[in-house]
Coordinates of C-alpha atoms in Angstrom, one line a residue:
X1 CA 0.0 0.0 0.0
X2 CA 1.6 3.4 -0.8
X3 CA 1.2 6.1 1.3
X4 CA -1.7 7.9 -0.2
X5 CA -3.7 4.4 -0.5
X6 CA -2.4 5.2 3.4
X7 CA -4.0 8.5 4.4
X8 CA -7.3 7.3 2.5
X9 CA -7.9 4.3 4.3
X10 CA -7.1 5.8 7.5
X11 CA -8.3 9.5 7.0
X12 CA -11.2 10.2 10.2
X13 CA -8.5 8.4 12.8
X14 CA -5.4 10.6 10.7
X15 CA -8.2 13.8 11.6
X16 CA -9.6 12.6 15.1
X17 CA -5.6 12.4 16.1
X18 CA -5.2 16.2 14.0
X19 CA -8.1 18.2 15.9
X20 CA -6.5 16.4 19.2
X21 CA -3.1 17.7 18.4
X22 CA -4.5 21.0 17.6
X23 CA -7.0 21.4 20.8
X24 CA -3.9 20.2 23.0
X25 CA -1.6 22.9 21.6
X26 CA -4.2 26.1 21.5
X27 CA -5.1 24.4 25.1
X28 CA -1.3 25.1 26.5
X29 CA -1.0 28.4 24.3
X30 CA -3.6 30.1 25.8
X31 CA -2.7 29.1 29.4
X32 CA 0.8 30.1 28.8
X33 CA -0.6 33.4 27.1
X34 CA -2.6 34.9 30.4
X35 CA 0.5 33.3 32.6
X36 CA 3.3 35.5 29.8
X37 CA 1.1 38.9 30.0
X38 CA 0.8 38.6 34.1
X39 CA 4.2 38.5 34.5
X40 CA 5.0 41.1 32.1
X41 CA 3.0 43.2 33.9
X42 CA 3.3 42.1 37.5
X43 CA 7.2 42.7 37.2
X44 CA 7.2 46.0 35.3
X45 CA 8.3 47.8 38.3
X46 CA 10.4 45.0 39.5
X47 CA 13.3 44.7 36.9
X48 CA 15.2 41.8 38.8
X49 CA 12.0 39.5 38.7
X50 CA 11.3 40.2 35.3
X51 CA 14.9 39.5 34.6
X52 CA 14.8 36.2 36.5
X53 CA 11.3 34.9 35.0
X54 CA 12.8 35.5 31.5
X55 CA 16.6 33.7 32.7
X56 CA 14.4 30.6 33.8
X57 CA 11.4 30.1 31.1
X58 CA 14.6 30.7 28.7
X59 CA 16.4 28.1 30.3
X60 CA 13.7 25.7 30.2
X61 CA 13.6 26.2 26.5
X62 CA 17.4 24.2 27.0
X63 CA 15.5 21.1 28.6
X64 CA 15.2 18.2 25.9
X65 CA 11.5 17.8 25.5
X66 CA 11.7 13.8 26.0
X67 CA 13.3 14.4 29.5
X68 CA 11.0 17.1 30.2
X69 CA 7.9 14.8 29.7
X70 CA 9.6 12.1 31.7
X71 CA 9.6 14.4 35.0
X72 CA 5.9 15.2 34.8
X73 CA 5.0 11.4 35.1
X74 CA 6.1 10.8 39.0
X75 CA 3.8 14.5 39.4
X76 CA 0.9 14.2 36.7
X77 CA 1.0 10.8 35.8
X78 CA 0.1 9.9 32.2
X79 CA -2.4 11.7 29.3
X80 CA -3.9 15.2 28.6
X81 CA -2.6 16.9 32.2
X82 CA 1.5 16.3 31.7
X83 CA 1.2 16.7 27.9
X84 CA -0.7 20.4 28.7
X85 CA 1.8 21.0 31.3
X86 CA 4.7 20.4 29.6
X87 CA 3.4 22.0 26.2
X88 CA 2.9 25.3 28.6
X89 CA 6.1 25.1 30.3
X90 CA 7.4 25.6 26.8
X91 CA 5.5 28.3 25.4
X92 CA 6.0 31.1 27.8
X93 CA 9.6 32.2 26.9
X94 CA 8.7 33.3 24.0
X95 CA 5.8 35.0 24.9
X96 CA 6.6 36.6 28.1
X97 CA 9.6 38.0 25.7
X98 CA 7.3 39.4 23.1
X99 CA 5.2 40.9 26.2
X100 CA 7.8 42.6 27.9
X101 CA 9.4 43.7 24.5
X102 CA 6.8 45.3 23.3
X103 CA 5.1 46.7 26.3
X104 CA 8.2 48.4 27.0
X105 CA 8.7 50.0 23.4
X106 CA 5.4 52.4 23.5
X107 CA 5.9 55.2 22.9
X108 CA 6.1 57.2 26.2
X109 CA 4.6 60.3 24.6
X110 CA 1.1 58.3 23.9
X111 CA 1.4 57.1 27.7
X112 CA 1.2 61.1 29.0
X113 CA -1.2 61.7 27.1
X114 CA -3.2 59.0 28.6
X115 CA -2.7 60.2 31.7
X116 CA -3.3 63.2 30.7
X117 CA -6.7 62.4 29.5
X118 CA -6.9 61.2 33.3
X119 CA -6.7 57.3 32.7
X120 CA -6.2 55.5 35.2
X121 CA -2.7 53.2 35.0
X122 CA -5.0 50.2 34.0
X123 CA -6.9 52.2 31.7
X124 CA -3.7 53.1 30.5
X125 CA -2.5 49.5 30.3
X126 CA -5.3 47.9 28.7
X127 CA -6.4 50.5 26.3
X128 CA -3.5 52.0 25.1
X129 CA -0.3 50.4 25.9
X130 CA -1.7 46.5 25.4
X131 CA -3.3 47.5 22.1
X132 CA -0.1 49.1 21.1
X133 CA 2.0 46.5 21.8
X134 CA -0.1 43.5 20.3
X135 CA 1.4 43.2 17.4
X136 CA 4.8 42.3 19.2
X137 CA 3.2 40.3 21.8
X138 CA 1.2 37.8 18.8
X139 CA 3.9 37.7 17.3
X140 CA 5.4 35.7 20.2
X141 CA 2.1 33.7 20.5
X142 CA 2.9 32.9 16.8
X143 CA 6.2 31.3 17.5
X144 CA 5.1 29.5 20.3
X145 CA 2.2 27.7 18.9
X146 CA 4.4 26.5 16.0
X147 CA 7.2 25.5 18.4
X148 CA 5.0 23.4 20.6
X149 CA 3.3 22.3 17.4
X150 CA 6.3 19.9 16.8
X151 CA 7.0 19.3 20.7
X152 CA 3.4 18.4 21.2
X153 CA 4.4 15.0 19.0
X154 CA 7.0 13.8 22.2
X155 CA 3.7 13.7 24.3
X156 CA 2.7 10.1 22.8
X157 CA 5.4 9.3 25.2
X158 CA 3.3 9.8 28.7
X159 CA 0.3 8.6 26.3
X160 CA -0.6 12.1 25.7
X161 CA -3.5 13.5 22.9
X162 CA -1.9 14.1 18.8
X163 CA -0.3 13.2 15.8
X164 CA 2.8 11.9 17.9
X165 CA 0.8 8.5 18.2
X166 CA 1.1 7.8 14.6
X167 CA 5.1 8.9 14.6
X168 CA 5.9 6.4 17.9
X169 CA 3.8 3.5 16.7
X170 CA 4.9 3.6 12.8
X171 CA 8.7 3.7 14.5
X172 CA 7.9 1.0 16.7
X173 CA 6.9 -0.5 14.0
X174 CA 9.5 0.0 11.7
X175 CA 9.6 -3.0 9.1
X176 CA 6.0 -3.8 9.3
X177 CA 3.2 -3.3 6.9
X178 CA 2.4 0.4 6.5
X179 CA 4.8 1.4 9.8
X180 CA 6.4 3.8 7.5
X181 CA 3.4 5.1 6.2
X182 CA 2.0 6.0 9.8
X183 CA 4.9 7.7 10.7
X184 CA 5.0 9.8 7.5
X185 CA 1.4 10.6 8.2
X186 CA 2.0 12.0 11.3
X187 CA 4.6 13.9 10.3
X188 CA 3.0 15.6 7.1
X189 CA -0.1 16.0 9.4
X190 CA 2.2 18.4 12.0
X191 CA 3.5 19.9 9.2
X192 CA -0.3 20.5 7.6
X193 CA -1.4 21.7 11.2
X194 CA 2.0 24.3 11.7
X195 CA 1.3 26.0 8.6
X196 CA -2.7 26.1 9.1
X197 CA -2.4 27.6 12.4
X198 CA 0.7 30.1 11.2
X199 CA -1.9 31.4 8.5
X200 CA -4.6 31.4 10.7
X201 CA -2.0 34.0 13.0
X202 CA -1.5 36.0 10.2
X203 CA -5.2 36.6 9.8
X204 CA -5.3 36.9 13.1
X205 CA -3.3 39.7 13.4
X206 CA -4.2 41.6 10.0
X207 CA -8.0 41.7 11.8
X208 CA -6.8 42.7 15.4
X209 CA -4.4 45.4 14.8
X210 CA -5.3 48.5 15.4
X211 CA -5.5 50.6 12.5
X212 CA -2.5 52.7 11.6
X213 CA -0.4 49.7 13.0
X214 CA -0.4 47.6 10.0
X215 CA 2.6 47.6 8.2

């Protein structure tokens, strides 16, 4: 059987695997989105923490993915709940660095004339300086869901949701009838779901940018 004979035979468990790769993934985004812009903001006046939460969700980034899933077994056992963990462990760097980046890099002169206006410094924040600096800070969403688009694969090993199931049981089964085409098909599926979600951020961000911000 070739591989497109494959992907035919096997197309609603190839999609039921895809949609549980993709929930997973938006899943751990979007926690490590709202946990990224409270730190950014929590540790604006407090340069040393914000330097410290950026040294260790950097570092993290440095932790081999397979090793990282193996420590949340003894904690979180096996399935969704280490796979989520992990996947969110791995996506703040880069958005907490897009957060702080461009919340820092607004222009000082609209801020005074906030304040000026009499907002409040959470008026401020969330209708002027987060709306300014969105751009910069989806952009780091961006990255992240495409980086944990590929890492999400490792969490077959602790049994988690995704597309890794076909890569680990096509290698497993390396030599036997259609391994290689499940492990292809996984792999062409990630790359199918890293490019739909990478559009899906540039419409994103062409519909909320404020006007005047587009480039």
């Amino acid at each position: 059987m070739n591989f497109f004979d494959y992907v035919a035979d096997n197309s609603s468990r190839i999609i039921f695997l895809l949609m549980q790769h993709i929930e997973v993934v938006l899943i751990a985004v979007v926690i490590a989105t709202i946990i990224s812009l409270i730190l950014a903001v929590a540790t604006e006046n407090f340069p040393s923490f914000r330097k410290a939460a950026l040294s260790v969700s950097g570092t993290i980034l440095t932790i081999p993915s397979f090793a990282l899933f193996g420590l949340m077994i003894p904690l979180f056992g096996l399935g969704v709940v280490p796979t989520v963990i992990a996947l969110t462990v791995y996506a703040v760097f880069p958005i907490l660095r897009n957060a702080v980046t461009g919340l820092e890099t607004v222009d000082p002169g609209v801020i005074d004339a906030a304040r000026g206006m009499g907002m409040g410094s959470w008026q401020r924040l969330w209708r002027i300086r987060v709306p300014l600096a969105w751009p910069v800070i989806l952009n780091g969403i961006r990255v992240a869901t495409i980086m944990v688009v590929a890492i999400a694969a490792i969490g077959a090993a602790v049994r988690g949701p995704g597309l890794g199931e076909l890569i680990f049981r096509g290698l497993s089964r390396m030599g036997g009838a259609n391994a290689l085409n499940e492990a292809l098909a996984g792999v062409v599926a990630i790359v199918a779901v890293a490019a739909i979600l990478d559009v899906l951020f540039i419409v994103i961000g062409r519909i909320s940018t404020p006007r005047g911000l587009h480039v």
